Amino acid sequence: MGAYAAAYERSIADPTRFWGLAARDVRWLVPPDRVLDDGAPPFYRWFTGGELNTCDNALDRHVEEGRGDQPALIYDSPVTGTVRTYTYRELTDLVARFAGALRAQGVDRSDRVVIYLPMVPEAIIAMLACARLGAVHSVVFGGFAARELAVRIDDARPKAVVSASCGIEAGRIVPYKPLLDRALDLAKHKVERCVIRQREQLHADLVRPRDVDWDEAVAGAEPAECVPVAATDPLYILYTSGTTGRPKGVVRDNGGHAVALRWSMENVFGVGPGDVFWAASDVGWVVGHSYIVYAPLLTGCTTVLYEGKPVGTPDAGAFWRVAAQHRVKALFTAPTAIRAIKKEDPEGALLAGHDLSALDTLFLAGERLDPDTYRWASRVLDRPVIDHWWQTETGWPIVANLRGLEPMPVKPGSPSVPVPGYDVRVLGPDGGAVPPGEDGDIALRLPLPPGT
């Protein structure tokens, strides 16, 4: 039996043992009493009785274990001409200081904080600062319309909002503060405090005393220590579209999330501590939460935060420039991005001059990877191009070609096999399994694995 088959069988037959072993890679402040709490089906919980802090696992423990001088975050912004690297020690200090600033503004454990920021380091700092305090963050995609932001504010009922004066796209500045002000006017829930990051490209007018300047808030703040939280306490709320037309808030816990994402990095993506991982997405989406912020930092990787587009900043070679410059081992993006690059540079001529010797794998997800796009990317990169499938509700891959556990042959049009922990079935109208070659509904048997 191969490594994948053995792991998958163990995960389904004995999930308690399987995930109990995986949980050893997480630093627990109080070990869990139970790995899988199945006492109230269909509502399952993971690692009950355990206490930890996600920010501690993503930052502090790496500093204490000797990674303080390793790059944790590389911010690459072609729209502002900025490249900046933050070590684990530097990022820990910045997060602790901003957590103290939030606490000074009245944010405490279990309070909600809406984060409405562009792709800047402050977005990651704010997310981790909330986790440090045991507060629950809800990131709203930067530049979302005021009414959409207001709906999310009313649902999450945040103590504070963290935002910026503007976002920047190729050739234009997007003022955020007027959108935020309008959303706050529309929302029934009244927010007590807004912390605003002023960007040099556009200065926003603050509404005092509600609005506080980021730099001023941080300057007078005492660094905050990590607050222990229950494994089953929420880490974040992320809104995704619902069939009713109202956004639905997906609530993710701390313990199961940390265990699952840590396991996925080495087993699904084939990257480990010290490797450079780049998820070319946005922190406002689940890919950004899982694979820009949490999974790479939980693993001790270097993560890349890119404020730009696949084309137009300045051209269709932007992704190859970033991957080469920062020695990216694995790049994760959406098929749409690769199709845009292919349209602008069908022969892959802009790859020339970029040293991609560090790049092992291109991972694609977010929508169907059509075989033509797969074949083009495989040809121009001459590297494995791996489709995988998941969604906001699961937080990490359901089906994948597990490059770290056991690489498999690639079949165009297929995301390969179920990831350990997911009992995936294809069912007919009667609820029975359909044979190979027949269409059906994809179903996942409970209990779902940690992090979902």
Tab-separated table of C-alpha atoms in Angstrom:
chain	number	residue	atom	x	y	z
A	1	MET	CA	0.000	0.000	0.000
A	2	GLY	CA	1.363	3.430	-0.979
A	3	ALA	CA	1.820	6.361	1.394
A	4	TYR	CA	-1.358	8.073	0.204
A	5	ALA	CA	-3.589	4.993	0.419
A	6	ALA	CA	-2.301	4.144	3.883
A	7	ALA	CA	-2.810	7.686	5.175
A	8	TYR	CA	-6.255	7.992	3.649
A	9	GLU	CA	-7.391	4.676	5.091
A	10	ARG	CA	-6.148	5.631	8.572
A	11	SER	CA	-7.863	9.035	8.385
A	12	ILE	CA	-11.250	7.500	7.624
A	13	ALA	CA	-11.029	4.401	9.842
A	14	ASP	CA	-9.514	6.118	12.888
A	15	PRO	CA	-9.735	9.908	12.588
A	16	THR	CA	-9.028	10.357	16.299
A	17	ARG	CA	-5.609	8.740	16.020
A	18	PHE	CA	-4.832	10.307	12.631
A	19	TRP	CA	-5.550	13.891	13.682
A	20	GLY	CA	-4.230	13.350	17.175
A	21	LEU	CA	-0.812	12.625	15.647
A	22	ALA	CA	-1.106	15.650	13.332
A	23	ALA	CA	-1.907	17.863	16.322
A	24	ARG	CA	1.593	17.254	17.699
A	25	ASP	CA	2.869	19.859	15.203
A	26	VAL	CA	0.842	22.546	17.011
A	27	ARG	CA	1.934	24.168	20.280
A	28	TRP	CA	-0.825	23.652	22.829
A	29	LEU	CA	-1.027	25.700	26.002
A	30	VAL	CA	-3.405	23.063	27.379
A	31	PRO	CA	-3.548	19.701	25.533
A	32	PRO	CA	-7.025	18.695	24.341
A	33	ASP	CA	-9.111	16.228	26.339
A	34	ARG	CA	-10.584	14.737	23.172
A	35	VAL	CA	-9.433	14.844	19.587
A	36	LEU	CA	-12.885	14.255	18.079
A	37	ASP	CA	-15.901	15.180	20.163
A	38	ASP	CA	-18.704	13.189	18.530
A	39	GLY	CA	-21.145	13.365	21.423
A	40	ALA	CA	-23.772	15.484	19.648
A	41	PRO	CA	-23.950	14.421	15.981
A	42	PRO	CA	-24.298	15.911	13.411
A	43	PHE	CA	-22.421	18.668	15.273
A	44	TYR	CA	-18.830	17.548	15.683
A	45	ARG	CA	-16.005	19.433	17.361
A	46	TRP	CA	-12.253	18.911	17.273
A	47	PHE	CA	-9.713	19.102	20.101
A	48	THR	CA	-12.190	19.950	22.854
A	49	GLY	CA	-10.619	20.937	26.135
A	50	GLY	CA	-7.495	22.146	24.387
A	51	GLU	CA	-6.203	25.703	24.600
A	52	LEU	CA	-3.789	27.462	22.274
A	53	ASN	CA	-3.230	30.749	20.517
A	54	THR	CA	-3.040	30.823	16.724
A	55	CYS	CA	-0.767	33.887	16.646
A	56	ASP	CA	1.597	32.166	19.083
A	57	ASN	CA	1.810	29.217	16.698
A	58	ALA	CA	2.256	31.444	13.646
A	59	LEU	CA	4.883	33.803	15.083
A	60	ASP	CA	6.139	33.575	18.663
A	61	ARG	CA	7.027	29.894	18.680
A	62	HIS	CA	9.188	30.294	15.557
A	63	VAL	CA	11.140	33.112	17.186
A	64	GLU	CA	11.638	31.013	20.305
A	65	GLU	CA	12.689	28.008	18.210
A	66	GLY	CA	15.395	29.910	16.331
A	67	ARG	CA	13.639	31.310	13.255
A	68	GLY	CA	13.550	34.905	14.443
A	69	ASP	CA	15.879	36.154	11.699
A	70	GLN	CA	14.241	34.144	8.910
A	71	PRO	CA	11.987	36.109	6.550
A	72	ALA	CA	8.362	35.549	7.510
A	73	LEU	CA	6.697	37.945	5.063
A	74	ILE	CA	7.796	39.454	1.758
A	75	TYR	CA	5.631	42.380	0.632
A	76	ASP	CA	5.976	42.924	-3.110
A	77	SER	CA	3.981	45.840	-4.506
A	78	PRO	CA	4.629	46.761	-8.130
A	79	VAL	CA	1.818	49.333	-7.935
A	80	THR	CA	3.836	51.332	-5.378
A	81	GLY	CA	7.327	50.177	-6.354
A	82	THR	CA	7.863	48.623	-2.932
A	83	VAL	CA	9.531	45.388	-1.844
A	84	ARG	CA	9.966	44.864	1.890
A	85	THR	CA	10.901	41.812	3.934
A	86	TYR	CA	9.828	41.223	7.540
A	87	THR	CA	11.596	38.631	9.686
A	88	TYR	CA	9.663	36.509	12.141
A	89	ARG	CA	11.008	38.645	14.978
A	90	GLU	CA	10.032	41.910	13.265
A	91	LEU	CA	6.563	40.666	12.372
A	92	THR	CA	5.987	39.372	15.907
A	93	ASP	CA	6.904	42.776	17.335
A	94	LEU	CA	4.628	44.647	14.921
A	95	VAL	CA	1.706	42.305	15.606
A	96	ALA	CA	2.160	42.504	19.376
A	97	ARG	CA	2.254	46.285	19.201
A	98	PHE	CA	-0.874	46.526	17.059
A	99	ALA	CA	-2.671	44.025	19.302
A	100	GLY	CA	-1.883	46.400	22.148
A	101	ALA	CA	-3.277	49.278	20.097
A	102	LEU	CA	-6.514	47.373	19.493
A	103	ARG	CA	-6.774	46.543	23.170
A	104	ALA	CA	-6.360	50.236	24.000
A	105	GLN	CA	-9.319	50.918	21.692
A	106	GLY	CA	-11.467	48.510	23.701
A	107	VAL	CA	-11.030	45.283	21.725
A	108	ASP	CA	-10.905	42.189	23.932
A	109	ARG	CA	-11.221	38.429	23.670
A	110	SER	CA	-14.272	37.307	21.638
A	111	ASP	CA	-14.947	40.821	20.279
A	112	ARG	CA	-15.287	41.054	16.515
A	113	VAL	CA	-13.114	43.285	14.322
A	114	VAL	CA	-13.897	43.973	10.666
A	115	ILE	CA	-10.776	44.407	8.524
A	116	TYR	CA	-11.266	46.355	5.290
A	117	LEU	CA	-7.782	46.749	3.855
A	118	PRO	CA	-5.928	46.432	0.555
A	119	MET	CA	-3.069	43.982	0.015
A	120	VAL	CA	-0.673	45.615	2.429
A	121	PRO	CA	1.291	44.167	5.378
A	122	GLU	CA	-1.102	45.877	7.776
A	123	ALA	CA	-3.818	43.447	6.654
A	124	ILE	CA	-1.787	40.480	7.890
A	125	ILE	CA	-0.678	42.379	10.993
A	126	ALA	CA	-4.302	43.189	11.861
A	127	MET	CA	-5.470	39.594	11.352
A	128	LEU	CA	-2.720	38.188	13.544
A	129	ALA	CA	-3.223	40.909	16.152
A	130	CYS	CA	-6.865	39.877	16.490
A	131	ALA	CA	-5.807	36.243	16.846
A	132	ARG	CA	-3.265	37.305	19.467
A	133	LEU	CA	-6.001	38.906	21.574
A	134	GLY	CA	-8.498	36.093	21.066
A	135	ALA	CA	-10.664	38.519	19.102
A	136	VAL	CA	-12.501	37.349	15.981
A	137	HIS	CA	-11.574	39.017	12.719
A	138	SER	CA	-13.796	39.344	9.690
A	139	VAL	CA	-11.910	40.453	6.598
A	140	VAL	CA	-13.981	42.130	3.898
A	141	PHE	CA	-12.450	42.300	0.435
A	142	GLY	CA	-10.868	45.728	0.017
A	143	GLY	CA	-12.918	48.036	-2.181
A	144	PHE	CA	-16.213	46.160	-1.714
A	145	ALA	CA	-19.221	48.447	-2.162
A	146	ALA	CA	-20.473	50.350	0.864
A	147	ARG	CA	-23.781	48.470	1.033
A	148	GLU	CA	-22.019	45.085	1.000
A	149	LEU	CA	-19.683	46.252	3.739
A	150	ALA	CA	-22.625	47.531	5.793
A	151	VAL	CA	-24.402	44.166	5.576
A	152	ARG	CA	-21.298	42.450	6.943
A	153	ILE	CA	-20.916	45.018	9.714
A	154	ASP	CA	-24.510	44.445	10.789
A	155	ASP	CA	-24.031	40.687	10.841
A	156	ALA	CA	-20.654	40.578	12.606
A	157	ARG	CA	-21.403	43.493	14.967
A	158	PRO	CA	-17.751	44.485	15.352
A	159	LYS	CA	-16.257	46.475	18.213
A	160	ALA	CA	-13.872	48.093	15.712
A	161	VAL	CA	-13.082	48.407	12.016
A	162	VAL	CA	-9.532	48.509	10.658
A	163	SER	CA	-9.189	50.172	7.254
A	164	ALA	CA	-6.946	52.341	5.083
A	165	SER	CA	-7.167	55.628	3.270
A	166	CYS	CA	-7.004	53.922	-0.128
A	167	GLY	CA	-6.218	50.935	-2.264
A	168	ILE	CA	-4.003	51.161	-5.320
A	169	GLU	CA	-4.505	49.479	-8.655
A	170	ALA	CA	-2.579	49.844	-11.879
A	171	GLY	CA	-3.080	53.440	-12.939
A	172	ARG	CA	-5.624	54.471	-10.314
A	173	ILE	CA	-6.204	55.073	-6.634
A	174	VAL	CA	-9.330	53.675	-4.957
A	175	PRO	CA	-10.416	55.819	-1.968
A	176	TYR	CA	-11.541	53.478	0.836
A	177	LYS	CA	-12.532	55.972	3.507
A	178	PRO	CA	-15.623	57.342	1.690
A	179	LEU	CA	-16.792	53.751	1.162
A	180	LEU	CA	-16.273	52.982	4.835
A	181	ASP	CA	-18.012	56.173	5.964
A	182	ARG	CA	-21.002	55.405	3.762
A	183	ALA	CA	-21.138	51.809	5.047
A	184	LEU	CA	-21.092	53.016	8.650
A	185	ASP	CA	-23.964	55.385	7.853
A	186	LEU	CA	-25.964	52.548	6.297
A	187	ALA	CA	-25.280	49.999	9.029
A	188	LYS	CA	-27.695	49.660	11.939
A	189	HIS	CA	-24.858	48.498	14.188
A	190	LYS	CA	-22.796	51.422	15.410
A	191	VAL	CA	-19.053	50.849	15.428
A	192	GLU	CA	-17.200	52.358	18.373
A	193	ARG	CA	-13.782	52.766	16.795
A	194	CYS	CA	-12.098	52.789	13.368
A	195	VAL	CA	-8.330	52.497	13.015
A	196	ILE	CA	-7.198	54.005	9.707
A	197	ARG	CA	-3.887	53.339	7.976
A	198	GLN	CA	-2.985	56.509	6.084
A	199	ARG	CA	-1.188	55.714	2.813
A	200	GLU	CA	1.063	58.318	1.271
A	201	GLN	CA	-0.800	58.139	-2.054
A	202	LEU	CA	-4.014	59.523	-0.497
A	203	HIS	CA	-4.688	61.043	2.902
A	204	ALA	CA	-8.158	60.445	4.357
A	205	ASP	CA	-10.146	62.814	6.547
A	206	LEU	CA	-10.751	61.254	9.961
A	207	VAL	CA	-13.987	61.557	11.923
A	208	ARG	CA	-12.809	62.164	15.480
A	209	PRO	CA	-13.120	60.653	18.049
A	210	ARG	CA	-14.442	57.566	16.239
A	211	ASP	CA	-11.499	57.396	13.824
A	212	VAL	CA	-7.951	56.826	15.044
A	213	ASP	CA	-4.785	57.072	12.959
A	214	TRP	CA	-2.941	53.714	12.817
A	215	ASP	CA	0.473	55.240	13.499
A	216	GLU	CA	-0.822	57.283	16.425
A	217	ALA	CA	-2.563	54.244	17.921
A	218	VAL	CA	0.553	52.096	17.663
A	219	ALA	CA	2.929	54.786	18.956
A	220	GLY	CA	1.318	54.844	22.371
A	221	ALA	CA	0.516	51.135	22.668
A	222	GLU	CA	2.016	48.524	24.961
A	223	PRO	CA	2.756	45.203	23.196
A	224	ALA	CA	0.143	42.547	23.976
A	225	GLU	CA	0.899	38.958	24.904
A	226	CYS	CA	-0.918	36.003	23.354
A	227	VAL	CA	-4.272	35.249	24.997
A	228	PRO	CA	-5.094	31.537	25.472
A	229	VAL	CA	-8.341	30.523	23.762
A	230	ALA	CA	-10.242	27.263	23.532
A	231	ALA	CA	-9.559	25.158	20.463
A	232	THR	CA	-13.260	25.456	19.660
A	233	ASP	CA	-13.333	29.256	20.007
A	234	PRO	CA	-13.745	31.145	16.713
A	235	LEU	CA	-10.712	32.567	14.958
A	236	TYR	CA	-12.524	34.361	12.157
A	237	ILE	CA	-15.737	34.948	10.245
A	238	LEU	CA	-15.491	35.024	6.457
A	239	TYR	CA	-18.515	35.889	4.378
A	240	THR	CA	-19.318	33.994	1.230
A	241	SER	CA	-22.247	34.294	-1.143
A	242	GLY	CA	-25.436	32.420	-0.330
A	243	THR	CA	-28.300	31.183	-2.479
A	244	THR	CA	-30.640	33.539	-0.616
A	245	GLY	CA	-28.701	36.570	-1.816
A	246	ARG	CA	-27.520	37.296	1.728
A	247	PRO	CA	-23.884	36.674	2.571
A	248	LYS	CA	-23.316	33.786	4.959
A	249	GLY	CA	-20.619	34.011	7.549
A	250	VAL	CA	-18.402	30.941	7.751
A	251	VAL	CA	-17.012	30.669	11.286
A	252	ARG	CA	-13.666	28.888	11.652
A	253	ASP	CA	-12.234	27.639	14.950
A	254	ASN	CA	-8.685	27.991	16.259
A	255	GLY	CA	-7.594	24.444	17.052
A	256	GLY	CA	-8.839	22.405	14.114
A	257	HIS	CA	-7.841	25.189	11.722
A	258	ALA	CA	-4.245	25.244	12.966
A	259	VAL	CA	-3.882	21.462	12.836
A	260	ALA	CA	-5.407	21.061	9.369
A	261	LEU	CA	-3.519	23.916	7.704
A	262	ARG	CA	-0.215	22.853	9.249
A	263	TRP	CA	-0.748	19.300	7.974
A	264	SER	CA	-1.789	20.488	4.493
A	265	MET	CA	1.348	22.511	3.812
A	266	GLU	CA	3.768	19.611	3.896
A	267	ASN	CA	1.430	16.864	2.704
A	268	VAL	CA	-0.609	18.621	-0.005
A	269	PHE	CA	1.716	21.408	-1.148
A	270	GLY	CA	5.059	19.776	-0.413
A	271	VAL	CA	6.561	22.771	1.401
A	272	GLY	CA	8.068	22.919	4.859
A	273	PRO	CA	9.793	25.261	7.302
A	274	GLY	CA	12.092	27.737	5.572
A	275	ASP	CA	10.513	27.325	2.116
A	276	VAL	CA	9.043	30.300	0.254
A	277	PHE	CA	5.336	29.919	-0.552
A	278	TRP	CA	3.289	32.345	-2.622
A	279	ALA	CA	-0.487	32.302	-2.844
A	280	ALA	CA	-1.297	34.920	-5.480
A	281	SER	CA	-4.761	35.680	-4.162
A	282	ASP	CA	-6.257	38.295	-1.848
A	283	VAL	CA	-6.495	38.276	1.933
A	284	GLY	CA	-10.217	38.989	1.509
A	285	TRP	CA	-10.829	35.471	0.181
A	286	VAL	CA	-10.405	32.102	1.853
A	287	VAL	CA	-7.245	31.368	-0.144
A	288	GLY	CA	-5.699	34.484	1.350
A	289	HIS	CA	-6.745	33.532	4.880
A	290	SER	CA	-5.517	29.970	4.608
A	291	TYR	CA	-2.499	30.179	2.312
A	292	ILE	CA	-1.210	33.757	2.365
A	293	VAL	CA	-1.501	34.182	6.126
A	294	TYR	CA	-2.076	31.187	8.349
A	295	ALA	CA	-0.770	27.970	6.782
A	296	PRO	CA	2.649	29.302	5.684
A	297	LEU	CA	3.276	31.058	9.003
A	298	LEU	CA	2.051	28.114	11.078
A	299	THR	CA	4.580	26.015	9.160
A	300	GLY	CA	7.522	28.396	9.477
A	301	CYS	CA	7.608	29.249	5.777
A	302	THR	CA	8.223	32.611	4.149
A	303	THR	CA	4.983	33.913	2.631
A	304	VAL	CA	4.677	36.434	-0.205
A	305	LEU	CA	2.071	39.217	-0.157
A	306	TYR	CA	1.658	40.633	-3.676
A	307	GLU	CA	-0.105	43.925	-4.343
A	308	GLY	CA	-0.515	43.729	-8.092
A	309	LYS	CA	-2.126	41.870	-10.973
A	310	PRO	CA	-1.027	38.938	-13.138
A	311	VAL	CA	-0.959	41.296	-16.132
A	312	GLY	CA	-0.525	45.065	-16.347
A	313	THR	CA	1.861	45.508	-13.404
A	314	PRO	CA	3.750	46.018	-15.632
A	315	ASP	CA	3.156	43.074	-17.981
A	316	ALA	CA	2.292	39.375	-18.215
A	317	GLY	CA	5.708	38.442	-16.843
A	318	ALA	CA	4.902	39.812	-13.375
A	319	PHE	CA	4.292	36.419	-11.769
A	320	TRP	CA	7.542	35.010	-13.131
A	321	ARG	CA	9.466	38.039	-11.894
A	322	VAL	CA	8.082	37.650	-8.361
A	323	ALA	CA	8.651	33.876	-8.287
A	324	ALA	CA	12.236	34.293	-9.480
A	325	GLN	CA	13.149	37.264	-7.321
A	326	HIS	CA	11.933	35.691	-4.095
A	327	ARG	CA	12.925	32.082	-4.846
A	328	VAL	CA	9.350	30.803	-4.586
A	329	LYS	CA	9.126	27.019	-4.220
A	330	ALA	CA	5.359	26.682	-4.753
A	331	LEU	CA	3.009	29.163	-6.428
A	332	PHE	CA	-0.745	28.902	-5.858
A	333	THR	CA	-3.148	30.978	-7.948
A	334	ALA	CA	-6.393	30.741	-9.911
A	335	PRO	CA	-6.780	29.397	-13.459
A	336	THR	CA	-8.178	32.817	-14.395
A	337	ALA	CA	-4.785	34.384	-13.661
A	338	ILE	CA	-2.977	31.864	-15.855
A	339	ARG	CA	-5.504	32.368	-18.663
A	340	ALA	CA	-4.886	36.131	-18.500
A	341	ILE	CA	-1.121	35.569	-18.735
A	342	LYS	CA	-1.600	33.101	-21.597
A	343	LYS	CA	-3.742	35.611	-23.515
A	344	GLU	CA	-1.109	38.348	-23.231
A	345	ASP	CA	1.926	36.103	-23.760
A	346	PRO	CA	0.813	32.961	-25.613
A	347	GLU	CA	4.350	31.743	-26.284
A	348	GLY	CA	5.585	32.357	-22.749
A	349	ALA	CA	8.269	34.698	-24.073
A	350	LEU	CA	8.223	36.748	-20.842
A	351	LEU	CA	9.576	33.787	-18.910
A	352	ALA	CA	12.950	34.502	-20.492
A	353	GLY	CA	15.481	35.983	-18.132
A	354	HIS	CA	13.726	34.798	-14.972
A	355	ASP	CA	15.503	32.137	-12.935
A	356	LEU	CA	12.710	29.812	-11.845
A	357	SER	CA	15.040	27.056	-10.651
A	358	ALA	CA	13.531	27.273	-7.135
A	359	LEU	CA	9.965	26.768	-8.407
A	360	ASP	CA	8.843	23.160	-7.995
A	361	THR	CA	5.106	23.328	-8.535
A	362	LEU	CA	2.233	25.505	-9.753
A	363	PHE	CA	-1.023	24.886	-7.860
A	364	LEU	CA	-4.330	26.085	-9.305
A	365	ALA	CA	-7.772	26.279	-7.698
A	366	GLY	CA	-10.788	28.558	-7.473
A	367	GLU	CA	-12.619	27.394	-10.560
A	368	ARG	CA	-12.357	24.624	-13.115
A	369	LEU	CA	-8.888	24.157	-14.584
A	370	ASP	CA	-9.632	23.508	-18.247
A	371	PRO	CA	-7.248	21.101	-19.997
A	372	ASP	CA	-6.044	23.757	-22.489
A	373	THR	CA	-4.854	26.045	-19.681
A	374	TYR	CA	-3.300	23.086	-17.875
A	375	ARG	CA	-1.383	22.026	-20.977
A	376	TRP	CA	-0.172	25.564	-21.716
A	377	ALA	CA	1.117	26.117	-18.173
A	378	SER	CA	2.746	22.680	-18.133
A	379	ARG	CA	4.482	23.383	-21.445
A	380	VAL	CA	5.845	26.851	-20.723
A	381	LEU	CA	6.871	26.103	-17.122
A	382	ASP	CA	8.001	22.502	-17.629
A	383	ARG	CA	6.878	21.737	-14.072
A	384	PRO	CA	3.980	19.916	-12.417
A	385	VAL	CA	0.753	21.907	-12.661
A	386	ILE	CA	-1.603	20.683	-9.952
A	387	ASP	CA	-5.340	21.220	-9.876
A	388	HIS	CA	-7.077	20.944	-6.509
A	389	TRP	CA	-10.604	21.589	-5.314
A	390	TRP	CA	-12.052	23.145	-2.167
A	391	GLN	CA	-14.122	26.091	-0.996
A	392	THR	CA	-14.643	28.699	1.709
A	393	GLU	CA	-16.722	26.290	3.759
A	394	THR	CA	-13.885	23.776	4.094
A	395	GLY	CA	-10.940	26.169	4.360
A	396	TRP	CA	-8.427	23.722	2.851
A	397	PRO	CA	-8.360	21.173	-0.004
A	398	ILE	CA	-10.993	18.445	-0.335
A	399	VAL	CA	-9.459	16.812	-3.411
A	400	ALA	CA	-5.841	17.168	-4.522
A	401	ASN	CA	-2.710	15.557	-5.875
A	402	LEU	CA	-0.775	15.362	-2.602
A	403	ARG	CA	2.699	16.448	-3.652
A	404	GLY	CA	4.249	16.054	-0.246
A	405	LEU	CA	2.619	12.783	0.753
A	406	GLU	CA	2.760	10.875	-2.545
A	407	PRO	CA	2.960	12.671	-5.911
A	408	MET	CA	0.650	11.103	-8.489
A	409	PRO	CA	0.357	11.215	-12.270
A	410	VAL	CA	-1.632	14.238	-13.437
A	411	LYS	CA	-4.861	13.695	-15.359
A	412	PRO	CA	-6.017	16.870	-17.194
A	413	GLY	CA	-9.472	17.898	-16.017
A	414	SER	CA	-9.197	16.011	-12.726
A	415	PRO	CA	-8.087	17.295	-9.301
A	416	SER	CA	-6.949	13.728	-8.477
A	417	VAL	CA	-7.983	12.061	-5.177
A	418	PRO	CA	-9.759	12.831	-1.884
A	419	VAL	CA	-7.491	14.381	0.713
A	420	PRO	CA	-7.141	12.349	3.941
A	421	GLY	CA	-9.953	13.253	6.310
A	422	TYR	CA	-12.572	13.767	3.591
A	423	ASP	CA	-14.857	10.791	2.903
A	424	VAL	CA	-15.930	11.848	-0.604
A	425	ARG	CA	-18.724	9.988	-2.431
A	426	VAL	CA	-20.581	10.509	-5.717
A	427	LEU	CA	-24.272	9.735	-5.233
A	428	GLY	CA	-27.268	9.284	-7.497
A	429	PRO	CA	-30.807	10.620	-6.989
A	430	ASP	CA	-31.603	7.733	-4.621
A	431	GLY	CA	-28.624	8.500	-2.406
A	432	GLY	CA	-26.736	5.429	-3.533
A	433	ALA	CA	-23.212	5.450	-4.963
A	434	VAL	CA	-22.977	5.686	-8.753
A	435	PRO	CA	-20.438	3.647	-10.727
A	436	PRO	CA	-17.395	5.208	-12.420
A	437	GLY	CA	-18.279	7.159	-15.566
A	438	GLU	CA	-21.703	8.299	-14.358
A	439	ASP	CA	-22.630	11.771	-13.147
A	440	GLY	CA	-23.883	12.322	-9.621
A	441	ASP	CA	-23.867	14.672	-6.659
A	442	ILE	CA	-20.631	15.017	-4.701
A	443	ALA	CA	-21.224	14.345	-1.013
A	444	LEU	CA	-18.936	14.436	2.023
A	445	ARG	CA	-19.679	12.077	4.889
A	446	LEU	CA	-19.616	13.426	8.430
A	447	PRO	CA	-17.601	14.057	10.467
A	448	LEU	CA	-15.734	16.528	8.309
A	449	PRO	CA	-12.034	16.817	9.176
A	450	PRO	CA	-10.559	19.568	11.392
A	451	GLY	CA	-10.613	23.133	10.103
A	452	THR	CA	-13.864	22.833	8.200
